[in-house]
Tab-separated table of C-alpha atoms in Angstrom:
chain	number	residue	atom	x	y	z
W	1	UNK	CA	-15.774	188.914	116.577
W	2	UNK	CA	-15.436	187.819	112.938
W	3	UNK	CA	-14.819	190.489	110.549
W	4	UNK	CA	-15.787	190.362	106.648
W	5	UNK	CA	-15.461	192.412	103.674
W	6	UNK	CA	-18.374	193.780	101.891
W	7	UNK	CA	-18.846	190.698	99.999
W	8	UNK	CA	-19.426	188.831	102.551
W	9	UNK	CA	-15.475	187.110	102.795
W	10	UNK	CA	-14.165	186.188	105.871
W	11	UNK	CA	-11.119	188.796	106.600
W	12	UNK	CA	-10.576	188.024	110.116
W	13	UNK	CA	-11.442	188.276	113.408
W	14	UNK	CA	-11.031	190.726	116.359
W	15	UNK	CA	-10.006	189.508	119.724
W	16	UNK	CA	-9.935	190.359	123.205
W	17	UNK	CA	-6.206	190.408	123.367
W	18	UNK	CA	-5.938	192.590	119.846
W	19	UNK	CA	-8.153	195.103	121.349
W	20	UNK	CA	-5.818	194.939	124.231
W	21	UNK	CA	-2.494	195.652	122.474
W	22	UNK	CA	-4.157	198.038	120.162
W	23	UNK	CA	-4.916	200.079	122.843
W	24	UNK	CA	-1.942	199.665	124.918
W	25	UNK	CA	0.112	200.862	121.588
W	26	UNK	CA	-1.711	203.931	121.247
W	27	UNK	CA	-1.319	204.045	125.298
W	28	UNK	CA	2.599	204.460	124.454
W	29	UNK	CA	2.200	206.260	121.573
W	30	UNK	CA	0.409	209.469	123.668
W	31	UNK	CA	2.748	208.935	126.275
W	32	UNK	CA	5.785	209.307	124.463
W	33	UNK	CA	4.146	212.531	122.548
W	34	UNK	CA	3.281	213.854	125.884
W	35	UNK	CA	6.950	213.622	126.975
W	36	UNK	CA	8.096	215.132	124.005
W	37	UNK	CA	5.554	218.255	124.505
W	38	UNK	CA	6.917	218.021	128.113
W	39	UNK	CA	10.415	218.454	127.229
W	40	UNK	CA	9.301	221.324	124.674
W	41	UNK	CA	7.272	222.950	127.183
W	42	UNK	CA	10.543	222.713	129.374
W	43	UNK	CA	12.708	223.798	126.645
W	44	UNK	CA	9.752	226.765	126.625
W	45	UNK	CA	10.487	227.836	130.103
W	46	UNK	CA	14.212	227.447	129.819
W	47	UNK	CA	14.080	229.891	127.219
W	48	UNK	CA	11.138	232.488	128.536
W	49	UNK	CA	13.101	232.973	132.143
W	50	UNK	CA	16.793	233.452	129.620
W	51	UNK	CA	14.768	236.309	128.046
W	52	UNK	CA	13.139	237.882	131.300
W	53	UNK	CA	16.883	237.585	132.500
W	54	UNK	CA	18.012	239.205	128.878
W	55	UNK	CA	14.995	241.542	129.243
W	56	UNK	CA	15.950	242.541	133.087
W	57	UNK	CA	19.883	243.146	131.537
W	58	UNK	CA	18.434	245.200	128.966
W	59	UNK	CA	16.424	247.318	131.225
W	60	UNK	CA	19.099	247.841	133.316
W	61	UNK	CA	21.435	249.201	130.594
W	62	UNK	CA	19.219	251.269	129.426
W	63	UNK	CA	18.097	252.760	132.853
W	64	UNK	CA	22.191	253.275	132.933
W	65	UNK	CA	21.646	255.182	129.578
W	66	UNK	CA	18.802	257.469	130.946
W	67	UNK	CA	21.291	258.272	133.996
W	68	UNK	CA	23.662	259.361	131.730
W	69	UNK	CA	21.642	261.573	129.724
W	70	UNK	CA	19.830	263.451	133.218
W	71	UNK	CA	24.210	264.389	133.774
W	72	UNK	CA	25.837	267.631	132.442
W	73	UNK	CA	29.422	265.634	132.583
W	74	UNK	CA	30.254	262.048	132.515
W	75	UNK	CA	31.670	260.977	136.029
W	76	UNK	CA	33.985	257.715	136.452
W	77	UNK	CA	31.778	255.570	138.261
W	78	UNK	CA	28.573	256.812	136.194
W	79	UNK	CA	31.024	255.531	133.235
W	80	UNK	CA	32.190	252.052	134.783
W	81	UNK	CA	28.642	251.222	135.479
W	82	UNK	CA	27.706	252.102	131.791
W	83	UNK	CA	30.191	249.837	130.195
W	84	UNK	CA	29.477	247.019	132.968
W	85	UNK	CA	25.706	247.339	132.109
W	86	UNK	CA	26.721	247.121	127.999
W	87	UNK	CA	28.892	244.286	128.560
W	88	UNK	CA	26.620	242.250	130.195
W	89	UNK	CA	23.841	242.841	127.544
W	90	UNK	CA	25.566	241.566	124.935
W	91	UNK	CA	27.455	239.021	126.770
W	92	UNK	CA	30.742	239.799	126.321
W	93	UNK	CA	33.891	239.223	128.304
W	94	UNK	CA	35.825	242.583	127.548
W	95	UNK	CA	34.574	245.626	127.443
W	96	UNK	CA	35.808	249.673	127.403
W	97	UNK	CA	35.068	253.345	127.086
W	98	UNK	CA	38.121	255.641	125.719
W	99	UNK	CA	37.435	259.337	125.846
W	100	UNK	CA	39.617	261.758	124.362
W	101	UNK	CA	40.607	265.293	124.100
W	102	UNK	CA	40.327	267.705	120.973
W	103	UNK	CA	43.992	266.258	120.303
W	104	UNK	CA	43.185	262.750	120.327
W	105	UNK	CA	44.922	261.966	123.503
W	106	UNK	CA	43.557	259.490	126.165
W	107	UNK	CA	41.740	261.736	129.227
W	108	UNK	CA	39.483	259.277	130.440
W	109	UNK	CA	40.026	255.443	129.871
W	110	UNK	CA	37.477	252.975	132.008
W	111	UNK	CA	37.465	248.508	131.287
W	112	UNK	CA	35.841	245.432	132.508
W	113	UNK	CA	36.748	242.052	132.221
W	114	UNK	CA	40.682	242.024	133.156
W	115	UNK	CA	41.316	241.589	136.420
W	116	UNK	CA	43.747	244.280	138.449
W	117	UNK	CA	46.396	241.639	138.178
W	118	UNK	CA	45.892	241.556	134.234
W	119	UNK	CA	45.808	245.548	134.126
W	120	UNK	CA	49.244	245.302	136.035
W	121	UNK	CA	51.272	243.120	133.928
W	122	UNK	CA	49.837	245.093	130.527
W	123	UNK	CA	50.612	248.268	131.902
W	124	UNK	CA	50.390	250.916	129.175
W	125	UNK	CA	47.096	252.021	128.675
W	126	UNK	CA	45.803	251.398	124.824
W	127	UNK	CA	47.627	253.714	122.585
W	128	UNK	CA	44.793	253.309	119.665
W	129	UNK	CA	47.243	252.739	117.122
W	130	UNK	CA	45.674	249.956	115.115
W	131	UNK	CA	41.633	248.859	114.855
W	132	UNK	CA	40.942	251.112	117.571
W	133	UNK	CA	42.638	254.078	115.939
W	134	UNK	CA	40.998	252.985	112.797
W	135	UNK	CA	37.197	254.162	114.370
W	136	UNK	CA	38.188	257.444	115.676
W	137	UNK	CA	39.869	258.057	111.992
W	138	UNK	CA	37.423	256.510	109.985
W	139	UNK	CA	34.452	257.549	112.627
W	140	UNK	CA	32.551	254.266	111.522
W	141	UNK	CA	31.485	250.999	113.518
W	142	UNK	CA	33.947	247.889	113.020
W	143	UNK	CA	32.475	244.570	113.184
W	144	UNK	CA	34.727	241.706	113.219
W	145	UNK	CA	34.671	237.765	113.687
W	146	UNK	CA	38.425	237.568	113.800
W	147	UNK	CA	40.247	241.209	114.446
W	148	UNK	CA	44.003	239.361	113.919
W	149	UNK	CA	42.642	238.731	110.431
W	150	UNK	CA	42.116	242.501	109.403
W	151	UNK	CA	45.137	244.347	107.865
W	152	UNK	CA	44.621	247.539	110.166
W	153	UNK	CA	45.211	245.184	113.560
W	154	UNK	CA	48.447	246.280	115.665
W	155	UNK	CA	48.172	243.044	117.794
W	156	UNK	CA	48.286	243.140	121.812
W	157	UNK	CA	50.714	244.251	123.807
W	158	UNK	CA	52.867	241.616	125.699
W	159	UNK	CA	51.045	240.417	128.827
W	160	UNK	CA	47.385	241.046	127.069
W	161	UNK	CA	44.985	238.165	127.286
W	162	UNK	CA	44.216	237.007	123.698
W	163	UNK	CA	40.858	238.418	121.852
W	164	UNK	CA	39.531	237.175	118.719
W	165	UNK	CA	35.999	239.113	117.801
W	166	UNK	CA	35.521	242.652	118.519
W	167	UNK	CA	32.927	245.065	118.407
W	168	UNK	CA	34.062	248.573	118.122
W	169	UNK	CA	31.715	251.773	118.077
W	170	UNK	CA	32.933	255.708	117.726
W	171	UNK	CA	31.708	257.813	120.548
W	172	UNK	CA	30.389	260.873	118.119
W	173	UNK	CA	27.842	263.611	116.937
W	174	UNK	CA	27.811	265.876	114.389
W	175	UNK	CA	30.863	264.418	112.712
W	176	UNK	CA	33.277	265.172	116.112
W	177	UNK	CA	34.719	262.084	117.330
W	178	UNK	CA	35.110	262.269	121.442
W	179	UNK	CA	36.004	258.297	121.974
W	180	UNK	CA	35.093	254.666	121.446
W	181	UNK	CA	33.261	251.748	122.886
W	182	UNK	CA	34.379	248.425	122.034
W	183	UNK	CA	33.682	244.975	123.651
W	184	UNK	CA	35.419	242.167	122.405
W	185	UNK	CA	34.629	237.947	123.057
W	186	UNK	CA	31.013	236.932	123.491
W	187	UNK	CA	30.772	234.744	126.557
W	188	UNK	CA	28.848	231.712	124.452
W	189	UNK	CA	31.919	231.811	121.234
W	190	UNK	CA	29.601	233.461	118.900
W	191	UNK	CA	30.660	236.506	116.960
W	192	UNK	CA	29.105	239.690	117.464
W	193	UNK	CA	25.620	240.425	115.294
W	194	UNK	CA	23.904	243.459	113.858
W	195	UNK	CA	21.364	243.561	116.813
W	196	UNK	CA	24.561	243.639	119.030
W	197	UNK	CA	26.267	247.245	117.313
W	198	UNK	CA	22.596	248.993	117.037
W	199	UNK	CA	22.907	248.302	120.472
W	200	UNK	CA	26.201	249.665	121.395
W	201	UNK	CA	25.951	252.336	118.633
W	202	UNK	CA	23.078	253.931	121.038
W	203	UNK	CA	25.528	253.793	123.720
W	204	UNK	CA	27.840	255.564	121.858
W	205	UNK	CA	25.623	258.090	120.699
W	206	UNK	CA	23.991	258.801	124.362
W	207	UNK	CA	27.662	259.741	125.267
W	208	UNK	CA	28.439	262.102	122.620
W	209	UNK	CA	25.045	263.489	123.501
W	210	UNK	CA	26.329	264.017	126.704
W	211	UNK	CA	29.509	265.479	126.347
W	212	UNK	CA	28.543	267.308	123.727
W	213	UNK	CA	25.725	268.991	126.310
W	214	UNK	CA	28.635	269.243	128.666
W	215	UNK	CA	30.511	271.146	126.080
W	216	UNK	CA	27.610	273.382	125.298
W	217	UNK	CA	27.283	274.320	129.558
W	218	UNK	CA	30.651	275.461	129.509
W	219	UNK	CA	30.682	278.098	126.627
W	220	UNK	CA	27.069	278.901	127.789
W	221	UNK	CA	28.702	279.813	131.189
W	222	UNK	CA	31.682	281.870	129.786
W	223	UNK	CA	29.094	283.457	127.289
W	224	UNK	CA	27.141	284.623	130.471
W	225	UNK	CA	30.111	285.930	132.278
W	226	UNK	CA	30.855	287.819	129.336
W	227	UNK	CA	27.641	289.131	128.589
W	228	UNK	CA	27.408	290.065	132.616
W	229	UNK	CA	31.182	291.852	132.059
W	230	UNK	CA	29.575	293.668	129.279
W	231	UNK	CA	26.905	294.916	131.220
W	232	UNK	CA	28.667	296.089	134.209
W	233	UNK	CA	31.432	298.053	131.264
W	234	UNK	CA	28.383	299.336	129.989
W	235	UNK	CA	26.559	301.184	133.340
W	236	UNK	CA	30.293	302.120	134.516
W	237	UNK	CA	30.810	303.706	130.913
W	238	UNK	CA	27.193	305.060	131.244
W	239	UNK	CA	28.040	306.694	135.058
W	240	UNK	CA	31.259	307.946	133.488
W	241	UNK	CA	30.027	309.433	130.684
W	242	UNK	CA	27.105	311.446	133.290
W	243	UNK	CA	30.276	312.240	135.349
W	244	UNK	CA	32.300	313.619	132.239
W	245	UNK	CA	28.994	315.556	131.060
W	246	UNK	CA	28.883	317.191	134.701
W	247	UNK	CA	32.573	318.080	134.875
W	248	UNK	CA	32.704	319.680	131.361
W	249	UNK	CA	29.981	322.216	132.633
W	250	UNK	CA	32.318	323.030	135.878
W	251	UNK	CA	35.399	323.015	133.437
W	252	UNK	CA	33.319	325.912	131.598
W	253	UNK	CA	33.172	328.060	134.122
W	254	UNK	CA	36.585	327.622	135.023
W	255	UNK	CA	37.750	328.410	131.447
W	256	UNK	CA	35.751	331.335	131.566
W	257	UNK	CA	36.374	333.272	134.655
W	258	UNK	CA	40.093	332.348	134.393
W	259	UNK	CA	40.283	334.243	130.809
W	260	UNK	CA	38.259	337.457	132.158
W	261	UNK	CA	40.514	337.415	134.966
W	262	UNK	CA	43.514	337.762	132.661
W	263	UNK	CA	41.570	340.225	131.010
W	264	UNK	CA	40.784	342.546	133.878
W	265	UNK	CA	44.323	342.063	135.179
W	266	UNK	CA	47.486	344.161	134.491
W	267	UNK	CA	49.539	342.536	131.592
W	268	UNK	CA	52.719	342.070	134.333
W	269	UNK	CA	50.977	341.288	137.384
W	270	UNK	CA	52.055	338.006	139.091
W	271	UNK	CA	48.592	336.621	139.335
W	272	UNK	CA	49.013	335.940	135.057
W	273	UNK	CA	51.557	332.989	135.707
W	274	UNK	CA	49.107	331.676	138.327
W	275	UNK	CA	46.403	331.900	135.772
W	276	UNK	CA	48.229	330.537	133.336
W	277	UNK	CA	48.732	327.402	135.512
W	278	UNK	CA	45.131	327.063	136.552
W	279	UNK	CA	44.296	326.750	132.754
W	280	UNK	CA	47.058	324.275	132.349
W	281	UNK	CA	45.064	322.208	134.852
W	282	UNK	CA	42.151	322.954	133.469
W	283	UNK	CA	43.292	321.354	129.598
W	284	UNK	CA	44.785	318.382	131.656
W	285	UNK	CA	41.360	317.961	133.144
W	286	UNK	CA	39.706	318.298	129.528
W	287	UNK	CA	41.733	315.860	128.730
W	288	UNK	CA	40.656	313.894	131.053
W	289	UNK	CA	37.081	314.006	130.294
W	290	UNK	CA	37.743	312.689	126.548
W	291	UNK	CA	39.800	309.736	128.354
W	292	UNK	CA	36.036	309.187	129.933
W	293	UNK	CA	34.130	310.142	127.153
W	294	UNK	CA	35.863	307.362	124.711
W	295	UNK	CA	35.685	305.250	127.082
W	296	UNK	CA	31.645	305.563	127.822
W	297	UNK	CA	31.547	305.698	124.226
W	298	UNK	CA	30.270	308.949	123.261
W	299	UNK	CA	33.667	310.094	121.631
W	300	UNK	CA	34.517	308.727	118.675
W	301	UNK	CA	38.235	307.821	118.746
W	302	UNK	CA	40.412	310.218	116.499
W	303	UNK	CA	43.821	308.524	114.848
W	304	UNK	CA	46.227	311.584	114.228
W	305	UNK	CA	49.879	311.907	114.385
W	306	UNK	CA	51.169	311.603	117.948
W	307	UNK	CA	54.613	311.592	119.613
W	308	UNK	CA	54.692	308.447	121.266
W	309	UNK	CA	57.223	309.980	123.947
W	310	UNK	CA	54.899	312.258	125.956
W	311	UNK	CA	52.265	309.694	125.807
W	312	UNK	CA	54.619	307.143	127.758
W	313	UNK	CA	55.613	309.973	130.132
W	314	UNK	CA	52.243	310.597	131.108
W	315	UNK	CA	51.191	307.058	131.172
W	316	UNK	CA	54.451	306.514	133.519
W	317	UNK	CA	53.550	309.159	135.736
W	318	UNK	CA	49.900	307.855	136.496
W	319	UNK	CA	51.698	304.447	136.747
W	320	UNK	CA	53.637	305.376	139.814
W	321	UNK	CA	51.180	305.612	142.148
W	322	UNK	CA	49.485	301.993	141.782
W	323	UNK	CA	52.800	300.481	141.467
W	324	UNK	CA	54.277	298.339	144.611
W	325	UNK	CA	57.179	300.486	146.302
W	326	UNK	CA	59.797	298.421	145.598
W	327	UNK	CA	58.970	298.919	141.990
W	328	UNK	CA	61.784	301.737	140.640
W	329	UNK	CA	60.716	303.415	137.377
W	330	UNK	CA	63.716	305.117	135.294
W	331	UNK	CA	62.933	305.797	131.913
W	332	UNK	CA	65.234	307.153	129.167
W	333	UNK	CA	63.227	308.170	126.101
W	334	UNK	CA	64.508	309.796	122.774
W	335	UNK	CA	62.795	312.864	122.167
W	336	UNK	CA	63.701	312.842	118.737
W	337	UNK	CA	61.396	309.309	117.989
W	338	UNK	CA	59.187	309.074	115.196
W	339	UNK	CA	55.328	310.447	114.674
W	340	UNK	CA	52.525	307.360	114.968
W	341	UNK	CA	49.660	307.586	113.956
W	342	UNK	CA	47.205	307.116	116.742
W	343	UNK	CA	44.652	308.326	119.204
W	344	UNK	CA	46.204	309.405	122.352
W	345	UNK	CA	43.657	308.726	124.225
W	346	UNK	CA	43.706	305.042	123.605
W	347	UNK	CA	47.048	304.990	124.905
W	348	UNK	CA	45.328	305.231	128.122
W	349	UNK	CA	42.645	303.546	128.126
W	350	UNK	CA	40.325	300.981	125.237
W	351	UNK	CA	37.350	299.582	125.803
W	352	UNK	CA	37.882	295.556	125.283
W	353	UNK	CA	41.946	295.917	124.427
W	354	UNK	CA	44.491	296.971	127.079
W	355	UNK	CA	45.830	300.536	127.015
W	356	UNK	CA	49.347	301.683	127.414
W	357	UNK	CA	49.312	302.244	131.173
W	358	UNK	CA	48.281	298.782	131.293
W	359	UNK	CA	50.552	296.877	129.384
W	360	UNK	CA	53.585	298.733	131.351
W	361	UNK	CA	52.349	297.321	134.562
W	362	UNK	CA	51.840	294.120	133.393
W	363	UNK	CA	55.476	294.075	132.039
W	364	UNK	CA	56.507	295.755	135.029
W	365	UNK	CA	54.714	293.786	137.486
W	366	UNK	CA	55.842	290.591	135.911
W	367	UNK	CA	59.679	291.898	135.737
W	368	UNK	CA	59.409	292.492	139.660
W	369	UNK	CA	58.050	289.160	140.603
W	370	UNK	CA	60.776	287.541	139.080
W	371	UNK	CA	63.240	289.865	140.779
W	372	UNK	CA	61.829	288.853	144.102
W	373	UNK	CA	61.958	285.415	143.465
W	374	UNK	CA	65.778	286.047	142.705
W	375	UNK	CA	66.349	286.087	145.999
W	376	UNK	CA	65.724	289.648	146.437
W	377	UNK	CA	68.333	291.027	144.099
W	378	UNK	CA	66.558	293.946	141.588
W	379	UNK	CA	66.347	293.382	137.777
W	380	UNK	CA	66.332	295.897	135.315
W	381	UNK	CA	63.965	296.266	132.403
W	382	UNK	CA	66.328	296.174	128.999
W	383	UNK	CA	65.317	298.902	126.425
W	384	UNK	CA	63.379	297.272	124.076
W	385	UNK	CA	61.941	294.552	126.003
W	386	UNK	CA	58.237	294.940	125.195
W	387	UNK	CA	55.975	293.282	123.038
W	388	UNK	CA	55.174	295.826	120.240
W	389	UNK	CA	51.865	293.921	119.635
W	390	UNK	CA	49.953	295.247	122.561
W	391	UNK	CA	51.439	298.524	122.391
W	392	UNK	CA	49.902	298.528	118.943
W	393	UNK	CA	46.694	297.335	120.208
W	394	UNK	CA	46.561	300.062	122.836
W	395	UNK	CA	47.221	302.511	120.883
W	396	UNK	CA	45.295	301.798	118.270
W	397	UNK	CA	48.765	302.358	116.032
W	398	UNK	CA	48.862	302.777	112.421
W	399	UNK	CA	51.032	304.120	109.642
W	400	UNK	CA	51.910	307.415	109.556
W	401	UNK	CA	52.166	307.288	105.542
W	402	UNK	CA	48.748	305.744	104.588
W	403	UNK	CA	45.270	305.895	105.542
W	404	UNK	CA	44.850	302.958	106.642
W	405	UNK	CA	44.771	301.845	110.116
């Protein structure tokens, strides 16, 4: 087949075999593109089932992370399967959790990536004095593609397998720091990125949410106690205070019929002394009823000058009864001691601080344990060995020569 310009020239001719390579040549050219989209397809699906694998890791930490947040407290294998979980999502060989107390010592202290013969020869645990120290002190990330290069790096102790990047997170909320997270060596050599601490920085922060919610269960528990305490001080004082109420009407009518008895008898008949110690009862049972009254709370406590002698006498003699028997009591007291300024009363009994009676048996109690554990042999209390402070608490002491409590 001749071919010609459009003037008419003879330009060539086209022949069966030109056809023939021509088309064999574009044969090989479509082949060889169709490899090439072949090995990018394959390259495609190389990729795509890395991700679903990446995507399956990444599900799986974070289902770890939702575990952790449905706990009140942070148990040891709920923790290794954390860090294991973390590790593996951003592929790195070495990985830790370090949790610490409001001192900044080690209490909990969980690793992958060394083998038990590795954690043998090492030994100590970490003592956090360089980089690692560095986050719970500065409380901010550290991101580094060569930790021996930094100035704050301690180096390893002897038997530790050489690191080179590391990733380092605080474990903290509010501005308290309760630990780190750190992972250190990406499996494929490459350093850690910014994708990588967002990452581990939501670790972190999932497990100062948790033990700060841990925290939070424990003072709401000793908040309840209290609050129950309070309530059961407050229907005893409530009961006392109907029981005091009751009594002072009987006391009335004891006062009363004892004093016109006096009256209608002779002024040396016998029967006076016996009245005389009927009232005595009588004012120690008045007594009584303000110890019961201040402590329901209807009586205002009074601070006036008191001898602080008969008040330990008294307090001594209810003592003796609730006191083990092989308990002695001997007491030697100056009756020339100085005025306090107190509330008697108190020396009893306070509501929330311990009264007199109270400290005693504590010191005495404690003085006669210690006896017995001396093989038997009895121990005497020294003058003066108290602890003024909780006599002054009990007593509500203050200074005789001021107004001020």
């Amino acid at each position: 087949i001749p071919v010609v310009d459009e003037a008419g020239t003879f330009s060539g001719a086209v022949t069966r075999h030109s056809l023939l390579e021509a088309l064999l040549n574009r044969e090989h050219e479509l082949l060889g593109e169709a490899r090439r989209l072949q090995e990018i397809t394959e390259e495609d699906r190389r990729r795509l089932a890395g991700w679903a694998q990446w995507l399956e890791s990444l599900g799986e930490a974070y289902r770890t992370l939702l575990s952790l947040m449905s706990h009140s407290s942070l148990e040891h294998d709920l923790l290794q399967k954390g860090i294991e979980a973390l590790t593996a999502l951003l592929q790195a060989r070495y990985g830790a959790i370090a949790l610490l107390d409001e001192s900044g010592n080690l209490t909990q202290f969980l690793h992958t990536g060394l083998t038990p013969e590795d954690v043998d020869r090492i030994g100590r645990l970490p003592q956090g004095l360089g980089l690692l120290g560095a986050v719970i002190r500065e409380n901010h990330s550290i991101r580094l593609n060569n930790l021996s290069h930094d100035p704050r790096s301690a180096g390893f102790p002897a038997h530790h397998p050489a690191m080179t990047t590391l990733l380092a997170v605080p474990i903290s909320d509010q501005d308290v720091v309760y630990g780190r997270v750190y992972l250190c060596d990406k499996k494929d050599g490459e350093p850690f990125t910014q994708d990588d601490e967002l990452v581990a920085k939501s670790y972190a922060h999932s497990l100062a949410l948790v033990v700060t919610h841990a925290q939070e269960l424990v003072e709401r528990k000793h908040l309840e106690r209290q609050i129950r305490q309070t309530q059961k001080m407050e229907a005893i004082g409530q009961l006392a205070g109907g029981i005091a109420h009751d009594f002072n009407n009987i006391l009335t009518a004891i006062f009363g019929y004892s004093h016109l008895i006096q009256q209608a008898l002779p002024a040396h008949q016998d029967l006076h002394a016996h009245i005389e110690q009927v009232l005595t009862a009588a004012e120690r049972a008045k007594d009584l009823v303000e110890h019961i009254l201040t402590f329901s709370r209807q009586s205002e406590a009074e601070l006036k000058l008191t001898g602080i002698a008969p008040i330990v006498t008294e307090a001594l003699s209810l003592l003796r009864a609730s006191l083990p028997s092989t308990i002695e009591i001997r007491s030697t007291l100056d009756p020339s001691c100085g005025m306090i300024l107190a509330d008697p009363v108190h020396g009893h009994c306070q509501h929330g601080e311990p009264g007199l009676r109270v400290v005693l048996a504590r010191t005495l109690l404690a003085h006669s344990r210690t006896g017995n554990r001396q093989h038997g042999r009895k121990r005497s209390l020294a003058p003066g060995h108290t602890v003024p402070a909780e006599y002054a608490a009990a007593l509500d002491i203050g200074h005789a020569d001021t107004e001020q409590p």
